[in-house]
């Protein structure tokens, strides 16, 4: 082999070895990269922790003490019927809570208006099906409240019309008269009407309002009870932290609510429950329904008058059980017309206190009825609402003639679902409360509903102590004897603070005269005249208790400056 041939052969061999090495190196690098990906992947995963509103997050972990702590509140919940994303879950605290809405779709009173692609029939249903029916589909809010019953009006009509004439009035305008009656409370005749000819709500309302026999027309607004959806009723448990928080044992050495009548406008009450025996003095079914007792109404009555295993805030008070809320699926609901009937009955049948553990939108008819009820000297107490920190004011609690009550837990923290606002007057226990349930059972439930009921009972103690106490003096007594919570002084969470039954009763000058409305079968307990003095009770200066110029509305001095 020549030197030249040898050189060529050596060069070819080197080239082959180089190619093999290059291929091996290449394969080695690829395998190394694959192992690195499998062993230490670099994956960008966004945080799964929900972002919660600051007002809620600070308290979400402490809603309920012990093993019943409520899970963390999700950031958003999509509601199909209106497409909103409220901070609070739609059905967590009440199956019928109203969805929240964004600022551009609220009217001057903070109420939700129909949003784009939402039908204008007052139901809140999607407007997709009506896209081809001649309705414009633009981004202008439709001024129909989403919180009303579809195609229904509540209208004040000429009181001289007979039933036949009222039916004819309705037919002329394509309506049917569902019901109508005269309400002495407000000195007017109102009817409930429904659209029957398929016309748009606003068109029918405008044409009906133009009739000479019609004084006013408004939607038939929807009201819902303010409780957390209750679980299966369980056996009773006598542990009630609310008693100690409100200092009820001490207050009961002075008063038990004897000879005081509390109207409970709510769902059905189980008057046969051992906790409520001989406490329900009157029944009125504003719905005309055949439903049995309901868990909410029974619990509300128990918070006021329970007197067996449990103890209500006024165990000897009398209850007028007014069924205004019905519905067997989910939470019971009511309407403007039914609430009007209920308030009228309470005022006409001797109620001294009216408990309203429900909420809804601002309602001209109900505002008028509440003003008339207050003018008769009745004490009106309502649940602040369970719609949370971002909710606009709910009614009737936000009415200035009403004592609005928010809810606290065993650690004196605000119930996260509780409404806030300058209309909040007081706070009271409302988280994990043991109360009676239908069929002799018991429940543990939460909500501003039960806070309001406790305060209604405390008000009954004050009226037993001095039955001439006027509504504004009673409210001032509750405010000035309340135990301050939260930031010093009055605030939008707790109002003037948590109610203190003992301090309030001690602050009211005793008047042992028997009320004119006292029932002969109801007497004070033997220990009612006992007196227990305790240091630190604040003495307050009472307004005039009874005078010819008695004002029924809340005194201006007792209202927050911004109300």
Coordinates of C-alpha atoms in Angstrom, one line a residue:
X1 CA 0.0 0.0 0.0
X2 CA 1.3 3.3 -1.0
X3 CA 1.7 6.1 1.5
X4 CA -0.9 8.1 -0.4
X5 CA -3.4 5.2 -0.1
X6 CA -2.6 4.8 3.6
X7 CA -3.3 8.4 4.2
X8 CA -6.7 8.2 2.5
X9 CA -7.6 5.1 4.5
X10 CA -6.6 6.8 7.8
X11 CA -8.6 9.9 7.0
X12 CA -11.7 7.9 6.2
X13 CA -11.3 6.0 9.5
X14 CA -11.0 9.2 11.5
X15 CA -14.1 10.6 9.7
X16 CA -16.1 7.5 10.6
X17 CA -15.0 7.6 14.2
X18 CA -15.9 11.3 14.4
X19 CA -19.3 10.7 12.9
X20 CA -20.0 8.0 15.5
X21 CA -18.8 10.2 18.3
X22 CA -20.8 13.1 17.1
X23 CA -23.9 10.9 16.8
X24 CA -23.4 9.5 20.3
X25 CA -22.9 13.0 21.8
X26 CA -26.0 14.1 20.1
X27 CA -28.0 11.2 21.5
X28 CA -26.5 11.7 24.9
X29 CA -27.6 15.3 25.1
X30 CA -31.1 14.5 24.0
X31 CA -31.5 11.8 26.7
X32 CA -30.1 14.1 29.4
X33 CA -32.6 16.8 28.5
X34 CA -35.6 14.4 28.6
X35 CA -34.6 13.2 32.1
X36 CA -34.3 16.7 33.3
X37 CA -37.8 17.5 32.1
X38 CA -39.2 14.5 33.9
X39 CA -37.3 15.0 37.1
X40 CA -37.5 18.7 37.6
X41 CA -40.2 20.2 35.4
X42 CA -40.6 23.9 35.2
X43 CA -44.4 24.4 35.2
X44 CA -46.0 27.7 35.8
X45 CA -49.1 27.1 37.9
X46 CA -51.2 30.1 39.0
X47 CA -52.2 30.2 42.7
X48 CA -55.4 28.2 43.5
X49 CA -56.1 30.3 46.6
X50 CA -59.2 32.5 45.9
X51 CA -59.0 36.2 46.3
X52 CA -61.5 37.1 48.9
X53 CA -62.9 40.6 49.6
X54 CA -61.0 42.1 52.5
X55 CA -64.2 42.8 54.4
X56 CA -65.0 39.0 54.3
X57 CA -61.5 37.5 54.4
X58 CA -60.7 38.9 57.8
X59 CA -63.6 37.1 59.4
X60 CA -64.3 34.1 57.1
X61 CA -62.3 31.7 59.2
X62 CA -64.2 32.6 62.3
X63 CA -67.9 32.4 61.3
X64 CA -68.8 29.6 63.6
X65 CA -66.8 28.2 66.5
X66 CA -65.8 24.6 66.9
X67 CA -66.4 21.8 64.4
X68 CA -69.2 23.6 62.6
X69 CA -66.9 26.3 61.1
X70 CA -68.2 27.4 57.7
X71 CA -65.8 26.6 54.8
X72 CA -63.9 29.4 53.1
X73 CA -66.1 31.5 51.0
X74 CA -65.4 31.2 47.3
X75 CA -64.4 34.3 45.4
X76 CA -67.1 34.1 42.7
X77 CA -70.3 32.2 42.0
X78 CA -71.9 32.4 38.6
X79 CA -75.6 32.7 38.7
X80 CA -77.2 31.7 35.5
X81 CA -80.3 33.8 35.7
X82 CA -78.5 37.2 35.8
X83 CA -74.9 36.3 35.0
X84 CA -73.4 38.1 37.9
X85 CA -70.5 37.1 40.1
X86 CA -71.3 38.1 43.7
X87 CA -68.7 38.0 46.4
X88 CA -70.9 35.8 48.6
X89 CA -72.4 32.5 47.4
X90 CA -75.9 32.9 46.1
X91 CA -77.4 30.1 48.1
X92 CA -75.1 29.8 51.1
X93 CA -77.0 31.9 53.6
X94 CA -80.5 31.7 52.1
X95 CA -81.7 29.8 49.0
X96 CA -83.5 32.9 47.8
X97 CA -81.0 35.7 48.5
X98 CA -81.0 38.3 45.8
X99 CA -78.0 38.4 43.5
X100 CA -75.8 41.4 43.6
X101 CA -75.4 43.7 40.6
X102 CA -72.7 46.1 39.5
X103 CA -73.0 49.8 40.0
X104 CA -74.1 50.8 36.4
X105 CA -77.2 48.7 36.9
X106 CA -78.5 50.2 40.2
X107 CA -81.0 52.9 40.5
X108 CA -80.8 55.9 42.9
X109 CA -81.8 53.7 45.8
X110 CA -79.2 51.1 45.1
X111 CA -81.7 48.6 43.7
X112 CA -80.8 46.2 40.9
X113 CA -82.1 47.0 37.4
X114 CA -82.4 44.6 34.5
X115 CA -79.0 44.2 32.9
X116 CA -78.1 43.7 29.2
X117 CA -79.6 40.5 27.8
X118 CA -81.9 40.3 30.7
X119 CA -85.6 40.2 30.1
X120 CA -87.7 43.2 31.3
X121 CA -90.4 41.2 32.9
X122 CA -89.1 41.5 36.4
X123 CA -88.0 37.9 36.6
X124 CA -84.3 38.3 35.9
X125 CA -84.5 35.5 33.3
X126 CA -82.2 35.6 30.3
X127 CA -83.5 37.7 27.4
X128 CA -82.1 35.5 24.7
X129 CA -85.4 34.0 23.8
X130 CA -86.9 37.4 23.2
X131 CA -84.2 38.6 20.8
X132 CA -86.4 38.0 17.8
X133 CA -89.6 39.3 19.3
X134 CA -89.1 43.0 18.5
X135 CA -87.3 44.0 21.7
X136 CA -84.1 46.0 21.2
X137 CA -81.0 44.2 22.6
X138 CA -78.8 47.1 23.5
X139 CA -76.7 47.9 26.6
X140 CA -79.1 50.3 28.2
X141 CA -80.4 49.1 31.6
X142 CA -84.1 48.4 31.6
X143 CA -85.8 50.2 34.6
X144 CA -87.6 47.1 36.0
X145 CA -86.6 45.7 39.3
X146 CA -85.3 42.1 39.1
X147 CA -86.6 41.4 42.6
X148 CA -90.3 41.2 41.8
X149 CA -92.9 38.6 40.7
X150 CA -93.2 38.5 36.9
X151 CA -96.2 40.4 35.4
X152 CA -97.7 41.3 38.8
X153 CA -98.8 44.7 40.0
X154 CA -99.8 46.0 43.4
X155 CA -102.1 49.0 42.8
X156 CA -104.1 51.4 44.9
X157 CA -107.6 51.7 43.4
X158 CA -110.7 53.6 44.1
X159 CA -112.1 52.3 47.4
X160 CA -115.7 52.8 46.2
X161 CA -115.4 50.2 43.4
X162 CA -117.3 46.9 44.0
X163 CA -115.6 43.6 43.3
X164 CA -117.4 43.4 39.9
X165 CA -116.2 46.9 39.0
X166 CA -112.7 46.1 40.1
X167 CA -112.7 43.0 37.8
X168 CA -114.0 45.1 34.9
X169 CA -111.3 47.7 35.5
X170 CA -108.7 44.9 35.3
X171 CA -110.2 43.5 32.1
X172 CA -110.2 46.9 30.4
X173 CA -106.5 46.9 30.8
X174 CA -105.7 43.3 29.9
X175 CA -105.2 42.3 33.5
X176 CA -106.8 39.9 36.0
X177 CA -107.6 40.8 39.6
X178 CA -106.0 38.3 41.9
X179 CA -107.1 39.9 45.1
X180 CA -108.1 43.2 46.6
X181 CA -109.2 44.6 49.9
X182 CA -109.3 47.7 52.1
X183 CA -106.5 48.2 54.5
X184 CA -107.5 50.4 57.5
X185 CA -103.8 50.7 58.5
X186 CA -103.2 53.0 55.6
X187 CA -106.8 54.0 54.8
X188 CA -106.7 52.7 51.2
X189 CA -107.8 49.9 49.0
X190 CA -105.1 47.9 47.2
X191 CA -105.4 45.1 44.7
X192 CA -103.0 42.5 43.2
X193 CA -103.2 42.3 39.5
X194 CA -101.6 40.2 36.8
X195 CA -101.0 40.9 33.1
X196 CA -102.9 38.4 31.0
X197 CA -102.5 39.7 27.4
X198 CA -98.7 39.3 27.1
X199 CA -97.9 43.0 26.9
X200 CA -94.6 44.3 28.2
X201 CA -94.6 45.1 31.9
X202 CA -93.8 48.8 31.6
X203 CA -96.5 49.3 28.9
X204 CA -99.2 47.7 31.0
X205 CA -98.1 49.5 34.1
X206 CA -98.1 52.9 32.4
X207 CA -101.6 52.4 30.8
X208 CA -103.1 51.0 34.0
X209 CA -101.7 53.9 36.1
X210 CA -103.3 56.4 33.7
X211 CA -106.8 55.2 34.5
X212 CA -108.8 57.5 36.7
X213 CA -109.7 54.8 39.2
X214 CA -106.1 53.9 39.9
X215 CA -104.1 55.9 42.4
X216 CA -100.7 54.2 42.2
X217 CA -99.1 51.1 40.6
X218 CA -95.9 49.3 41.5
X219 CA -94.3 45.8 41.0
X220 CA -95.2 43.1 43.5
X221 CA -91.8 42.9 45.1
X222 CA -90.3 39.7 46.4
X223 CA -89.2 39.2 50.1
X224 CA -87.1 36.4 51.5
X225 CA -86.3 35.1 55.0
X226 CA -82.9 35.9 56.3
X227 CA -81.5 32.6 57.6
X228 CA -78.6 30.4 56.6
X229 CA -80.1 27.4 54.9
X230 CA -80.7 25.0 57.8
X231 CA -79.7 21.4 57.8
X232 CA -81.7 18.5 59.1
X233 CA -83.3 19.3 62.5
X234 CA -81.5 17.6 65.4
X235 CA -82.2 16.9 69.0
X236 CA -82.1 19.9 71.3
X237 CA -79.1 21.2 73.1
X238 CA -79.6 23.5 76.1
X239 CA -76.2 25.3 75.4
X240 CA -77.1 28.8 74.4
X241 CA -74.3 31.3 74.4
X242 CA -76.8 34.0 73.4
X243 CA -78.3 34.0 76.8
X244 CA -75.0 35.0 78.4
X245 CA -74.1 37.5 75.7
X246 CA -77.4 39.3 76.1
X247 CA -77.4 38.9 79.9
X248 CA -80.9 37.4 79.8
X249 CA -80.7 35.4 83.0
X250 CA -80.1 38.7 84.9
X251 CA -82.8 40.5 82.9
X252 CA -85.3 37.8 83.7
X253 CA -85.1 38.5 87.4
X254 CA -86.9 41.8 86.4
X255 CA -89.1 41.0 83.4
X256 CA -90.2 38.1 81.2
X257 CA -92.3 39.9 78.6
X258 CA -95.6 39.1 80.3
X259 CA -98.6 40.9 78.9
X260 CA -96.7 42.0 75.8
X261 CA -97.8 40.9 72.3
X262 CA -95.2 40.4 69.5
X263 CA -96.5 39.9 65.9
X264 CA -94.1 37.5 64.0
X265 CA -94.5 38.0 60.3
X266 CA -92.8 34.9 59.0
X267 CA -93.4 31.4 57.8
X268 CA -95.6 28.9 59.6
X269 CA -95.0 28.4 63.4
X270 CA -95.4 25.1 65.2
X271 CA -97.5 26.3 68.1
X272 CA -97.6 22.7 69.5
X273 CA -93.9 22.6 70.1
X274 CA -93.1 22.2 73.8
X275 CA -90.9 25.3 73.7
X276 CA -93.9 27.4 72.4
X277 CA -96.8 25.9 74.4
X278 CA -99.4 28.5 75.4
X279 CA -97.4 31.3 73.7
X280 CA -99.2 31.7 70.5
X281 CA -102.3 33.8 71.2
X282 CA -103.5 34.4 67.6
X283 CA -102.9 33.0 64.1
X284 CA -103.4 34.7 60.8
X285 CA -102.5 33.1 57.4
X286 CA -102.0 36.0 55.0
X287 CA -101.3 33.5 52.2
X288 CA -104.5 31.5 52.6
X289 CA -102.4 28.4 52.3
X290 CA -102.6 24.9 53.7
X291 CA -98.9 24.5 54.5
X292 CA -97.7 23.2 57.8
X293 CA -95.2 24.7 60.2
X294 CA -91.9 25.8 58.8
X295 CA -88.4 25.6 60.3
X296 CA -87.8 29.4 60.0
X297 CA -91.0 30.7 61.6
X298 CA -90.7 28.1 64.4
X299 CA -87.1 29.1 65.1
X300 CA -88.0 32.8 65.2
X301 CA -90.8 32.2 67.7
X302 CA -88.4 30.1 69.8
X303 CA -85.8 32.9 70.0
X304 CA -88.5 35.1 71.5
X305 CA -90.6 32.8 73.7
X306 CA -88.9 29.4 74.2
X307 CA -89.4 28.2 77.7
X308 CA -88.7 24.4 78.0
X309 CA -85.2 23.0 77.3
X310 CA -84.3 26.4 75.8
X311 CA -84.9 30.0 76.8
X312 CA -86.1 32.8 74.6
X313 CA -85.5 36.4 75.3
X314 CA -89.1 37.0 76.5
X315 CA -90.5 33.6 77.5
X316 CA -93.8 35.0 78.8
X317 CA -94.6 37.2 75.8
X318 CA -97.6 36.5 73.5
X319 CA -97.1 35.7 69.8
X320 CA -99.4 36.6 67.0
X321 CA -98.3 34.1 64.4
X322 CA -98.7 35.6 60.9
X323 CA -97.9 33.3 58.1
X324 CA -96.7 35.5 55.2
X325 CA -94.0 33.2 53.7
X326 CA -94.6 30.0 51.9
X327 CA -93.0 27.6 49.5
X328 CA -91.9 24.0 50.2
X329 CA -88.8 24.0 48.0
X330 CA -85.8 25.9 49.5
X331 CA -86.5 29.0 51.4
X332 CA -90.0 30.4 51.8
X333 CA -90.8 33.8 50.1
X334 CA -93.4 36.5 50.2
X335 CA -94.5 39.6 48.3
X336 CA -95.5 43.2 48.7
X337 CA -99.2 42.5 48.8
X338 CA -98.8 39.7 51.5
X339 CA -96.5 41.8 53.7
X340 CA -99.1 44.6 53.5
X341 CA -101.8 42.3 54.6
X342 CA -99.6 41.1 57.5
X343 CA -98.7 44.5 58.7
X344 CA -102.4 45.5 58.6
X345 CA -103.4 42.5 60.7
X346 CA -100.7 43.1 63.3
X347 CA -101.7 46.8 63.7
X348 CA -105.4 46.0 63.8
X349 CA -105.1 43.1 66.4
X350 CA -103.2 44.6 69.3
X351 CA -99.5 43.9 68.5
X352 CA -97.0 46.1 70.3
X353 CA -93.9 44.8 68.6
X354 CA -93.5 43.5 65.0
X355 CA -90.7 41.1 64.2
X356 CA -89.7 41.2 60.5
X357 CA -86.9 38.7 59.9
X358 CA -87.0 39.1 56.1
X359 CA -85.6 41.4 53.5
X360 CA -86.3 42.8 50.1
X361 CA -86.0 45.9 48.0
X362 CA -87.2 49.4 48.8
X363 CA -91.0 49.2 48.3
X364 CA -93.2 52.3 48.3
X365 CA -96.3 50.4 49.5
X366 CA -94.5 48.7 52.4
X367 CA -92.7 52.0 53.3
X368 CA -96.2 53.6 53.6
X369 CA -97.5 50.7 55.7
X370 CA -94.5 50.9 58.0
X371 CA -94.9 54.6 58.5
X372 CA -98.5 54.1 59.4
X373 CA -97.6 51.2 61.8
X374 CA -95.0 53.3 63.5
X375 CA -97.6 56.1 63.8
X376 CA -99.7 53.8 65.9
X377 CA -96.9 53.4 68.4
X378 CA -95.8 49.9 67.4
X379 CA -92.1 48.9 67.8
X380 CA -90.7 47.6 64.5
X381 CA -87.6 45.3 64.4
X382 CA -86.1 43.7 61.3
X383 CA -83.1 41.6 60.2
X384 CA -80.4 43.7 58.7
X385 CA -80.0 41.2 55.9
X386 CA -77.7 38.3 54.9
X387 CA -76.4 39.7 51.6
X388 CA -72.9 40.6 52.8
X389 CA -70.6 43.6 52.8
X390 CA -71.2 44.8 49.3
X391 CA -75.0 44.7 49.4
X392 CA -77.0 47.9 49.1
X393 CA -79.4 48.5 52.0
X394 CA -82.2 46.0 52.3
X395 CA -85.7 46.7 53.5
X396 CA -87.6 47.0 55.8
X397 CA -84.5 47.1 58.0
X398 CA -83.2 50.3 56.2
X399 CA -86.4 52.2 56.9
X400 CA -85.7 54.8 59.6
X401 CA -88.7 53.7 61.6
X402 CA -87.3 50.2 62.0
X403 CA -84.6 48.9 64.4
X404 CA -82.2 47.0 62.1
X405 CA -80.2 44.2 63.8
X406 CA -77.0 42.6 62.5
X407 CA -75.6 39.2 63.7
X408 CA -72.6 38.2 65.8
X409 CA -71.0 34.9 66.8
X410 CA -69.9 33.5 70.1
X411 CA -66.6 35.5 69.8
X412 CA -68.5 38.8 69.2
X413 CA -67.4 38.8 65.5
X414 CA -69.7 40.0 62.8
X415 CA -71.4 37.2 60.8
X416 CA -69.7 37.5 57.4
X417 CA -73.0 37.5 55.6
X418 CA -74.5 40.2 57.7
X419 CA -75.3 43.5 55.9
X420 CA -73.5 46.6 56.8
X421 CA -74.6 50.3 56.7
X422 CA -75.4 53.4 58.7
X423 CA -78.9 52.0 59.2
X424 CA -77.7 49.2 61.5
X425 CA -79.0 50.0 65.0
X426 CA -77.8 47.0 67.1
X427 CA -76.2 43.6 66.9
X428 CA -77.2 40.4 68.6
X429 CA -76.1 36.7 68.5
X430 CA -77.1 35.1 65.2
X431 CA -74.5 32.4 64.4
X432 CA -75.0 28.8 65.4
X433 CA -78.2 29.4 67.4
X434 CA -80.1 26.5 69.0
X435 CA -83.8 26.9 68.4
X436 CA -86.9 24.8 68.1
X437 CA -87.9 23.2 64.8
X438 CA -91.3 21.7 63.7
X439 CA -92.5 18.3 65.0
X440 CA -90.9 18.8 68.5
X441 CA -87.4 18.9 67.1
X442 CA -84.5 21.4 67.4
X443 CA -82.2 23.0 64.9
X444 CA -78.9 24.9 64.9
X445 CA -79.0 27.8 62.4
X446 CA -77.6 31.2 61.6
X447 CA -78.7 34.5 60.2
X448 CA -79.7 38.1 61.1
X449 CA -83.2 36.7 61.3
X450 CA -82.5 35.3 64.7
X451 CA -80.6 38.3 65.9
X452 CA -83.7 40.4 65.2
X453 CA -85.9 37.9 67.0
X454 CA -83.7 38.1 70.2
X455 CA -84.0 41.9 70.1
X456 CA -87.8 41.7 69.7
X457 CA -87.8 39.7 72.9
X458 CA -85.6 42.2 74.7
X459 CA -88.0 45.0 73.5
X460 CA -90.9 43.0 75.1
X461 CA -89.0 42.9 78.4
X462 CA -88.8 46.7 78.3
X463 CA -92.5 47.1 77.6
X464 CA -93.4 44.8 80.4
X465 CA -91.2 47.0 82.7
X466 CA -93.0 50.1 81.4
X467 CA -95.8 49.6 78.9
X468 CA -96.1 53.3 78.2
X469 CA -92.5 53.3 76.7
X470 CA -92.7 55.0 73.3
X471 CA -90.9 53.5 70.3
X472 CA -88.2 56.2 70.1
X473 CA -87.6 56.0 73.9
X474 CA -87.3 52.2 73.6
X475 CA -84.9 52.5 70.7
X476 CA -82.8 55.0 72.6
X477 CA -82.7 52.8 75.6
X478 CA -81.4 49.8 73.6
X479 CA -78.8 52.0 71.9
X480 CA -77.4 53.7 75.0
X481 CA -77.2 50.5 77.0
X482 CA -75.7 48.4 74.2
X483 CA -72.2 46.9 74.7
X484 CA -69.8 48.5 72.2
X485 CA -68.2 46.2 69.7
X486 CA -65.7 46.8 66.9
X487 CA -64.3 50.3 66.5
X488 CA -65.1 52.6 69.4
X489 CA -68.5 54.2 69.1
X490 CA -71.2 53.7 66.6
X491 CA -70.2 51.9 63.3
X492 CA -71.7 50.3 60.3
X493 CA -71.2 46.8 61.4
X494 CA -72.6 46.6 64.9
X495 CA -74.5 49.9 65.1
X496 CA -74.4 51.1 68.7
X497 CA -73.2 47.6 69.8
X498 CA -74.6 44.3 71.1
X499 CA -77.9 44.5 72.9
X500 CA -77.6 44.2 76.7
X501 CA -81.0 43.0 78.0
X502 CA -80.2 43.5 81.7
X503 CA -78.7 47.0 81.3
X504 CA -81.7 48.0 79.1
X505 CA -84.3 46.7 81.6
X506 CA -82.5 48.4 84.5
X507 CA -82.5 51.7 82.6
X508 CA -86.2 51.8 82.2
X509 CA -88.2 53.3 85.1
X510 CA -90.6 50.6 86.3
X511 CA -94.3 51.1 86.0
X512 CA -96.3 48.3 87.6
X513 CA -99.7 49.4 86.2
X514 CA -101.4 46.7 84.2
X515 CA -101.5 47.4 80.5
X516 CA -105.0 47.9 79.1
X517 CA -104.3 45.2 76.4
X518 CA -103.2 42.6 79.0
X519 CA -104.8 39.2 78.6
X520 CA -106.4 37.8 81.8
X521 CA -104.7 34.5 81.3
X522 CA -101.2 35.9 81.2
X523 CA -99.6 37.1 84.4
X524 CA -96.1 38.1 85.6
X525 CA -94.0 35.5 87.3
X526 CA -93.7 35.7 91.1
X527 CA -90.1 36.9 90.9
X528 CA -90.9 39.8 88.5
X529 CA -90.7 42.3 91.3
X530 CA -87.3 41.3 92.4
X531 CA -84.6 43.9 91.8
X532 CA -80.9 43.3 91.3
X533 CA -78.5 46.3 91.2
X534 CA -75.3 45.9 89.4
X535 CA -72.4 48.5 89.3
X536 CA -71.6 50.0 86.0
X537 CA -75.1 50.2 84.6
X538 CA -75.3 53.4 82.6
X539 CA -78.2 55.7 83.6
X540 CA -79.8 57.3 80.6
X541 CA -82.1 60.3 80.3
X542 CA -85.5 59.1 79.0
X543 CA -87.6 61.0 76.5
X544 CA -91.2 61.7 77.6
X545 CA -92.9 58.4 77.9
X546 CA -96.5 59.4 77.3
X547 CA -97.8 62.7 76.1
X548 CA -100.5 64.1 73.8
X549 CA -97.9 65.1 71.2
X550 CA -96.5 61.5 70.9
X551 CA -94.4 61.2 67.8
X552 CA -94.5 57.8 66.2
X553 CA -91.5 58.1 63.9
X554 CA -88.0 57.9 65.2
X555 CA -86.7 61.1 66.7
X556 CA -84.3 63.0 64.5
X557 CA -81.7 63.1 67.3
X558 CA -81.6 59.3 67.3
X559 CA -80.9 58.9 63.6
X560 CA -77.4 58.8 62.2
X561 CA -76.5 62.2 60.6
X562 CA -76.3 60.6 57.1
X563 CA -79.7 59.0 57.2

